[in-house]
mmCIF file of C-alpha atoms in Angstrom:
data_model
loop_
_atom_site.group_PDB
_atom_site.id
_atom_site.type_symbol
_atom_site.label_atom_id
_atom_site.label_comp_id
_atom_site.label_asym_id
_atom_site.label_seq_id
_atom_site.Cartn_x
_atom_site.Cartn_y
_atom_site.Cartn_z
ATOM 1 C CA MET K 90 26.432 148.637 119.380
ATOM 2 C CA LEU K 91 25.588 148.423 123.059
ATOM 3 C CA ASP K 92 28.788 149.148 124.955
ATOM 4 C CA PHE K 93 28.493 148.291 128.630
ATOM 5 C CA ALA K 94 32.202 148.578 129.406
ATOM 6 C CA LYS K 95 32.336 152.282 128.523
ATOM 7 C CA ALA K 96 29.160 153.270 130.357
ATOM 8 C CA LYS K 97 29.871 155.678 133.216
ATOM 9 C CA ASP K 98 26.581 154.974 134.901
ATOM 10 C CA ILE K 99 25.148 151.560 134.154
ATOM 11 C CA GLY K 100 21.781 152.694 135.442
ATOM 12 C CA GLU K 101 21.638 155.213 132.613
ATOM 13 C CA VAL K 102 22.333 152.493 130.066
ATOM 14 C CA PHE K 103 19.338 150.436 131.103
ATOM 15 C CA THR K 104 16.798 152.929 132.363
ATOM 16 C CA LYS K 105 16.313 156.455 133.576
ATOM 17 C CA LYS K 106 14.201 155.162 136.420
ATOM 18 C CA PRO K 107 15.852 154.640 139.798
ATOM 19 C CA VAL K 108 16.181 150.889 139.210
ATOM 20 C CA LYS K 109 19.475 149.529 140.407
ATOM 21 C CA TYR K 110 21.108 146.610 138.698
ATOM 22 C CA SER K 111 23.491 144.270 140.414
ATOM 23 C CA GLN K 112 26.756 143.162 138.887
ATOM 24 C CA ARG K 113 25.012 139.895 138.060
ATOM 25 C CA ASP K 114 22.329 141.786 136.120
ATOM 26 C CA ILE K 115 24.994 143.616 134.146
ATOM 27 C CA GLU K 116 26.781 140.369 133.363
ATOM 28 C CA ILE K 117 23.586 138.732 132.113
ATOM 29 C CA PHE K 118 22.715 141.625 129.820
ATOM 30 C CA GLY K 119 26.313 141.753 128.623
ATOM 31 C CA SER K 120 26.306 138.030 127.932
ATOM 32 C CA LEU K 121 23.195 138.388 125.780
ATOM 33 C CA VAL K 122 24.737 141.226 123.813
ATOM 34 C CA ASP K 123 27.937 139.228 123.299
ATOM 35 C CA ALA K 124 25.885 136.321 121.964
ATOM 36 C CA ILE K 125 24.024 138.641 119.579
ATOM 37 C CA GLU K 126 27.245 140.146 118.263
ATOM 38 C CA GLU K 127 28.749 136.692 117.677
ATOM 39 C CA LEU K 128 25.631 135.568 115.814
ATOM 40 C CA ALA K 129 25.587 138.787 113.773
ATOM 41 C CA GLU K 130 29.126 138.094 112.588
ATOM 42 C CA LYS K 131 28.485 134.404 111.959
ATOM 43 C CA TYR K 132 25.320 134.985 109.947
ATOM 44 C CA GLU K 133 26.447 138.141 108.137
ATOM 45 C CA LEU K 134 24.027 140.616 109.673
ATOM 46 C CA SER K 135 24.420 144.179 110.838
ATOM 47 C CA ILE K 136 24.251 144.674 114.591
ATOM 48 C CA GLU K 137 21.144 146.853 114.156
ATOM 49 C CA GLU K 138 19.299 144.146 112.220
ATOM 50 C CA SER K 139 20.511 141.520 114.683
ATOM 51 C CA ILE K 140 19.148 143.436 117.670
ATOM 52 C CA ASP K 141 15.718 143.639 116.013
ATOM 53 C CA ILE K 142 15.726 139.875 115.440
ATOM 54 C CA ALA K 143 17.057 139.191 118.937
ATOM 55 C CA GLU K 144 14.442 141.296 120.748
ATOM 56 C CA SER K 145 11.669 139.218 119.221
ATOM 57 C CA ALA K 146 13.452 135.869 119.699
ATOM 58 C CA ILE K 147 14.462 136.492 123.307
ATOM 59 C CA SER K 148 10.990 137.775 124.228
ATOM 60 C CA LEU K 149 9.350 134.682 122.744
ATOM 61 C CA ALA K 150 11.829 132.279 124.354
ATOM 62 C CA LEU K 151 11.414 133.788 127.829
ATOM 63 C CA SER K 152 7.633 133.819 127.415
ATOM 64 C CA GLU K 153 7.702 130.108 126.559
ATOM 65 C CA TYR K 154 9.987 129.253 129.454
ATOM 66 C CA ILE K 155 8.324 131.381 132.146
ATOM 67 C CA GLY K 156 4.734 130.855 131.053
ATOM 68 C CA HIS K 157 3.855 134.563 130.982
ATOM 69 C CA ASP K 158 4.156 137.176 128.290
ATOM 70 C CA VAL K 159 7.611 138.738 128.404
ATOM 71 C CA GLN K 160 8.892 141.667 126.371
ATOM 72 C CA VAL K 161 12.607 142.332 126.116
ATOM 73 C CA TYR K 162 13.991 145.647 124.889
ATOM 74 C CA LEU K 163 17.608 145.946 123.828
ATOM 75 C CA LYS K 164 17.442 149.467 122.443
ATOM 76 C CA PRO K 165 17.716 152.240 123.256
ATOM 77 C CA LYS K 166 17.942 150.804 126.792
ATOM 78 C CA CYS K 167 17.948 147.198 127.984
ATOM 79 C CA LYS K 168 14.802 146.280 129.871
ATOM 80 C CA ILE K 169 12.723 143.190 130.606
ATOM 81 C CA TYR K 170 8.993 143.430 131.275
ATOM 82 C CA ILE K 171 6.701 140.627 132.397
ATOM 83 C CA TYR K 172 2.944 140.920 131.885
ATOM 84 C CA THR K 173 0.694 139.326 134.492
ATOM 85 C CA ASP K 174 -2.965 140.111 135.116
ATOM 86 C CA PHE K 175 -2.794 142.861 132.480
ATOM 87 C CA VAL K 176 -0.063 144.612 134.444
ATOM 88 C CA ALA K 177 3.448 145.194 133.086
ATOM 89 C CA LYS K 178 6.233 144.911 135.598
ATOM 90 C CA GLU K 179 9.906 145.540 134.941
ATOM 91 C CA ILE K 180 12.088 142.750 136.287
ATOM 92 C CA GLN K 181 15.795 142.324 136.708
ATOM 93 C CA PRO K 182 17.519 139.535 134.744
ATOM 94 C CA SER K 183 18.886 138.076 137.992
ATOM 95 C CA GLN K 184 15.284 137.305 138.968
ATOM 96 C CA ILE K 185 15.112 134.825 136.097
ATOM 97 C CA LYS K 186 16.594 131.328 136.400
ATOM 98 C CA LYS K 187 19.932 130.655 134.728
ATOM 99 C CA GLU K 188 18.368 127.730 132.866
ATOM 100 C CA ALA K 189 15.997 130.186 131.207
ATOM 101 C CA PHE K 190 18.862 132.127 129.654
ATOM 102 C CA LYS K 191 20.460 128.917 128.437
ATOM 103 C CA TYR K 192 17.165 128.138 126.723
ATOM 104 C CA VAL K 193 17.098 131.702 125.353
ATOM 105 C CA LYS K 194 20.528 131.381 123.746
ATOM 106 C CA GLU K 195 19.595 128.085 122.099
ATOM 107 C CA LYS K 196 16.456 129.636 120.635
ATOM 108 C CA LEU K 197 18.378 132.751 119.645
ATOM 109 C CA SER K 198 20.948 130.732 117.717
ATOM 110 C CA PHE K 199 18.214 128.777 115.936
ATOM 111 C CA ARG K 200 16.373 131.996 115.053
ATOM 112 C CA PHE K 201 19.473 133.438 113.389
ATOM 113 C CA TYR K 202 20.064 130.184 111.535
ATOM 114 C CA THR K 203 16.515 130.118 110.157
ATOM 115 C CA TYR K 204 16.731 133.777 109.176
ATOM 116 C CA GLN K 205 19.910 133.103 107.195
ATOM 117 C CA ALA K 206 18.254 130.102 105.526
ATOM 118 C CA PHE K 207 15.376 132.363 104.464
ATOM 119 C CA ARG K 208 17.792 134.902 102.975
ATOM 120 C CA ILE K 209 19.590 132.156 101.028
ATOM 121 C CA TYR K 210 16.228 130.837 99.816
ATOM 122 C CA GLU K 211 15.103 134.282 98.621
ATOM 123 C CA ASP K 212 18.335 134.691 96.641
ATOM 124 C CA ALA K 213 18.217 131.129 95.288
ATOM 125 C CA LYS K 214 14.756 131.718 93.790
ATOM 126 C CA LYS K 215 16.411 134.147 91.356
ATOM 127 C CA ILE K 216 18.123 131.302 89.484
ATOM 128 C CA VAL K 217 14.901 129.395 88.729
ATOM 129 C CA ARG K 218 14.513 128.768 84.959
ATOM 130 C CA THR K 219 18.159 129.530 84.277
ATOM 131 C CA VAL K 220 21.075 127.300 83.299
ATOM 132 C CA THR K 221 23.813 126.562 85.793
ATOM 133 C CA PHE K 222 27.049 124.605 85.404
ATOM 134 C CA GLY K 223 28.461 122.479 88.173
ATOM 135 C CA PRO K 224 30.310 119.281 89.085
ATOM 136 C CA VAL K 225 28.504 116.127 90.150
ATOM 137 C CA PHE K 226 30.008 115.436 93.565
ATOM 138 C CA ARG K 227 27.769 112.603 94.728
ATOM 139 C CA ILE K 228 25.325 110.069 93.269
ATOM 140 C CA ILE K 229 22.856 108.480 95.684
ATOM 141 C CA GLN K 230 20.125 106.110 94.475
ATOM 142 C CA ASN K 231 20.399 107.533 90.942
ATOM 143 C CA THR K 232 20.003 111.136 92.127
ATOM 144 C CA LEU K 233 22.804 113.493 91.134
ATOM 145 C CA TYR K 234 23.998 116.000 93.730
ATOM 146 C CA VAL K 235 25.627 118.982 92.083
ATOM 147 C CA LYS K 236 27.612 121.922 93.422
ATOM 148 C CA ILE K 237 26.346 125.135 91.841
ATOM 149 C CA LYS K 238 26.987 128.855 92.185
ATOM 150 C CA ASN K 239 24.423 131.587 92.719
ATOM 151 C CA PRO K 240 25.570 134.846 91.115
ATOM 152 C CA HIS K 241 22.665 136.644 92.812
ATOM 153 C CA ALA K 242 23.702 135.739 96.367
ATOM 154 C CA THR K 243 23.810 138.689 98.755
ATOM 155 C CA ILE K 244 25.713 136.816 101.486
ATOM 156 C CA LYS K 245 28.708 134.469 101.353
ATOM 157 C CA ALA K 246 26.727 131.535 102.739
ATOM 158 C CA GLY K 247 24.428 131.651 99.714
ATOM 159 C CA ARG K 248 27.060 131.674 96.981
ATOM 160 C CA ASP K 249 27.691 127.924 96.942
ATOM 161 C CA LEU K 250 24.598 125.742 96.775
ATOM 162 C CA ILE K 251 23.709 122.095 96.286
ATOM 163 C CA GLY K 252 21.218 121.091 93.629
ATOM 164 C CA GLN K 253 19.785 117.650 92.973
ATOM 165 C CA CYS K 254 18.841 116.068 89.681
ATOM 166 C CA PRO K 255 16.595 113.029 90.309
ATOM 167 C CA LEU K 256 16.265 110.173 87.838
ATOM 168 C CA GLU K 257 13.088 111.547 86.249
ATOM 169 C CA HIS K 258 14.917 114.762 85.342
ATOM 170 C CA GLN K 259 17.818 112.972 83.658
ATOM 171 C CA THR K 260 18.084 112.385 79.904
ATOM 172 C CA PRO K 261 17.047 108.739 79.308
ATOM 173 C CA LYS K 262 20.158 107.740 77.347
ATOM 174 C CA GLU K 263 22.420 109.296 80.021
ATOM 175 C CA ARG K 264 20.888 107.528 83.007
ATOM 176 C CA GLY K 265 23.409 105.339 84.732
ATOM 177 C CA GLN K 266 26.252 106.945 82.761
ATOM 178 C CA TYR K 267 26.961 109.907 85.038
ATOM 179 C CA ARG K 268 30.178 109.937 87.030
ATOM 180 C CA GLU K 269 31.316 111.908 90.056
ATOM 181 C CA GLY K 270 33.480 114.838 89.010
ATOM 182 C CA GLN K 271 31.635 115.468 85.733
ATOM 183 C CA ILE K 272 30.968 119.166 85.095
ATOM 184 C CA LEU K 273 27.644 119.516 83.310
ATOM 185 C CA PRO K 274 25.036 122.176 82.561
ATOM 186 C CA PHE K 275 21.628 121.853 84.252
ATOM 187 C CA PHE K 276 18.336 123.695 84.018
ATOM 188 C CA VAL K 277 17.062 124.944 87.400
ATOM 189 C CA THR K 278 13.415 123.921 87.512
ATOM 190 C CA SER K 279 12.494 124.873 91.072
ATOM 191 C CA VAL K 280 13.699 126.119 94.444
ATOM 192 C CA ARG K 281 11.669 125.079 97.479
ATOM 193 C CA GLY K 282 11.966 125.765 101.174
ATOM 194 C CA VAL K 283 11.055 122.851 103.455
ATOM 195 C CA VAL K 284 11.286 122.046 107.149
ATOM 196 C CA ASP K 285 12.894 118.712 107.968
ATOM 197 C CA GLY K 286 12.766 117.849 111.652
ATOM 198 C CA ASN K 287 12.325 121.527 112.593
ATOM 199 C CA THR K 288 15.360 122.388 110.460
ATOM 200 C CA PRO K 289 14.804 124.603 107.392
ATOM 201 C CA LYS K 290 16.313 123.295 104.166
ATOM 202 C CA ILE K 291 16.442 124.461 100.576
ATOM 203 C CA ILE K 292 15.762 121.943 97.817
ATOM 204 C CA ILE K 293 16.979 122.976 94.366
ATOM 205 C CA THR K 294 15.745 120.685 91.597
ATOM 206 C CA LEU K 295 17.855 120.477 88.442
ATOM 207 C CA SER K 296 16.939 118.985 85.086
ATOM 208 C CA ARG K 297 18.719 117.631 82.014
ATOM 209 C CA ASN K 298 15.590 116.713 80.046
ATOM 210 C CA SER K 299 13.459 119.863 80.314
ATOM 211 C CA LEU K 300 12.043 121.293 77.073
ATOM 212 C CA SER K 301 13.329 124.717 78.087
ATOM 213 C CA PHE K 302 16.897 123.493 78.690
ATOM 214 C CA PRO K 303 18.194 123.647 75.060
ATOM 215 C CA GLU K 304 16.316 126.909 74.542
ATOM 216 C CA GLU K 305 18.024 128.551 77.513
ATOM 217 C CA LEU K 306 21.441 127.202 76.495
ATOM 218 C CA LEU K 307 20.985 128.640 73.003
ATOM 219 C CA ARG K 308 19.798 131.951 74.436
ATOM 220 C CA MET K 309 22.958 132.118 76.556
ATOM 221 C CA SER K 310 25.174 131.343 73.561
ATOM 222 C CA LEU K 311 23.464 134.028 71.493
ATOM 223 C CA ALA K 312 23.680 136.609 74.289
ATOM 224 C CA GLN K 313 27.447 136.088 74.504
ATOM 225 C CA ARG K 314 27.582 137.268 70.873
ATOM 226 C CA GLY K 315 25.228 140.185 71.455
ATOM 227 C CA ILE K 316 22.234 138.513 69.799
ATOM 228 C CA PHE K 317 18.890 138.758 71.597
ATOM 229 C CA THR K 318 16.383 137.549 69.028
ATOM 230 C CA PRO K 319 13.307 135.779 70.514
ATOM 231 C CA ILE K 320 13.476 131.966 70.402
ATOM 232 C CA LYS K 321 11.148 129.233 71.607
ATOM 233 C CA ALA K 322 11.619 125.473 71.991
ATOM 234 C CA VAL K 323 8.479 123.706 70.759
ATOM 235 C CA ARG K 324 9.408 120.016 70.784
ATOM 236 C CA ARG K 325 12.125 117.860 72.275
ATOM 237 C CA ILE K 326 13.112 114.244 72.565
ATOM 238 C CA ALA K 327 15.768 114.527 75.278
ATOM 239 C CA GLY K 328 19.030 113.108 74.023
ATOM 240 C CA GLY K 329 17.662 112.940 70.468
ATOM 241 C CA TRP K 330 16.713 116.323 69.075
ATOM 242 C CA THR K 331 15.057 119.644 69.915
ATOM 243 C CA GLU K 332 13.086 121.890 67.584
ATOM 244 C CA ILE K 333 13.429 125.601 68.252
ATOM 245 C CA HIS K 334 11.648 128.440 66.475
ATOM 246 C CA ALA K 335 13.443 131.762 65.939
ATOM 247 C CA GLU K 336 12.439 135.065 64.357
ATOM 248 C CA GLU K 337 15.651 135.318 62.327
ATOM 249 C CA LYS K 338 18.543 133.201 61.164
ATOM 250 C CA LEU K 339 20.957 132.269 63.940
ATOM 251 C CA PRO K 340 24.722 131.687 63.771
ATOM 252 C CA LYS K 341 25.557 128.042 63.068
ATOM 253 C CA GLU K 342 28.289 128.057 65.714
ATOM 254 C CA CYS K 343 25.719 128.830 68.427
ATOM 255 C CA ILE K 344 23.486 125.993 67.318
ATOM 256 C CA LYS K 345 26.448 123.594 67.128
ATOM 257 C CA GLU K 346 27.670 124.659 70.569
ATOM 258 C CA VAL K 347 24.362 123.701 72.176
ATOM 259 C CA GLY K 348 24.128 120.465 70.222
ATOM 260 C CA ASP K 349 27.618 119.455 71.334
ATOM 261 C CA LEU K 350 26.848 120.232 74.974
ATOM 262 C CA LEU K 351 23.691 118.121 74.962
ATOM 263 C CA LYS K 352 24.876 115.531 72.438
ATOM 264 C CA GLU K 353 21.634 115.915 70.522
ATOM 265 C CA GLY K 354 20.452 117.546 67.331
ATOM 266 C CA ILE K 355 19.243 121.157 67.446
ATOM 267 C CA ILE K 356 16.795 122.039 64.672
ATOM 268 C CA VAL K 357 16.161 125.771 64.317
ATOM 269 C CA LYS K 358 13.258 126.939 62.145
ATOM 270 C CA TYR K 359 12.712 130.552 61.128
#
């Protein structure tokens, strides 16, 4: 952590060169560090990782605003260099307009937000082709919006996610019968990262009619009983029946459990 308050000689904090900083310079640097620490806490990052992200984001933002290449260093000492005509010159923050630092903080906040979105996306990809249970909390134009959990999340913000099950991924006989509040199992078919109006979003597509859905449900039921025999779904009429091939006889209670969940017949051949 960069601690300006405890520094005996503020010149030593920023540089060993005989460059003197005004109180205004100190306040500006301190304000940037405060903003970084707040963002680190908000987006669940270590201060070391946050400083690395911030150096790049602040440098880019100042370069955009000023119109020249700018490089900002926050460790081990705070410095700002501007590159003009292939010459690097150290400048004091008080030489830069206040509006520039307002722009910097906006860009800095957005950079942390996008970085968190990327981390959530990377963790969410781990649940692709698995079964998840969750309540339907909203239905919009026949698309189900479902609250789901990610057991692989490495940060709190990624533990609770929203998946969507569009009409084409719903079992034909169930379409139009879903109700808000229902807790149902879904098969996670894909996780995609998109940018909507410069804002990163994660789209998690869920399915109720996938061929692999009954197979994965049965695999889960078997695993709970310590059975890990290979199985493979070969045919399915969603809502009607599914044919699954197995290498050995499976417990009837597992087969019945899946059939009851899906309200369809499960035919297992050995």
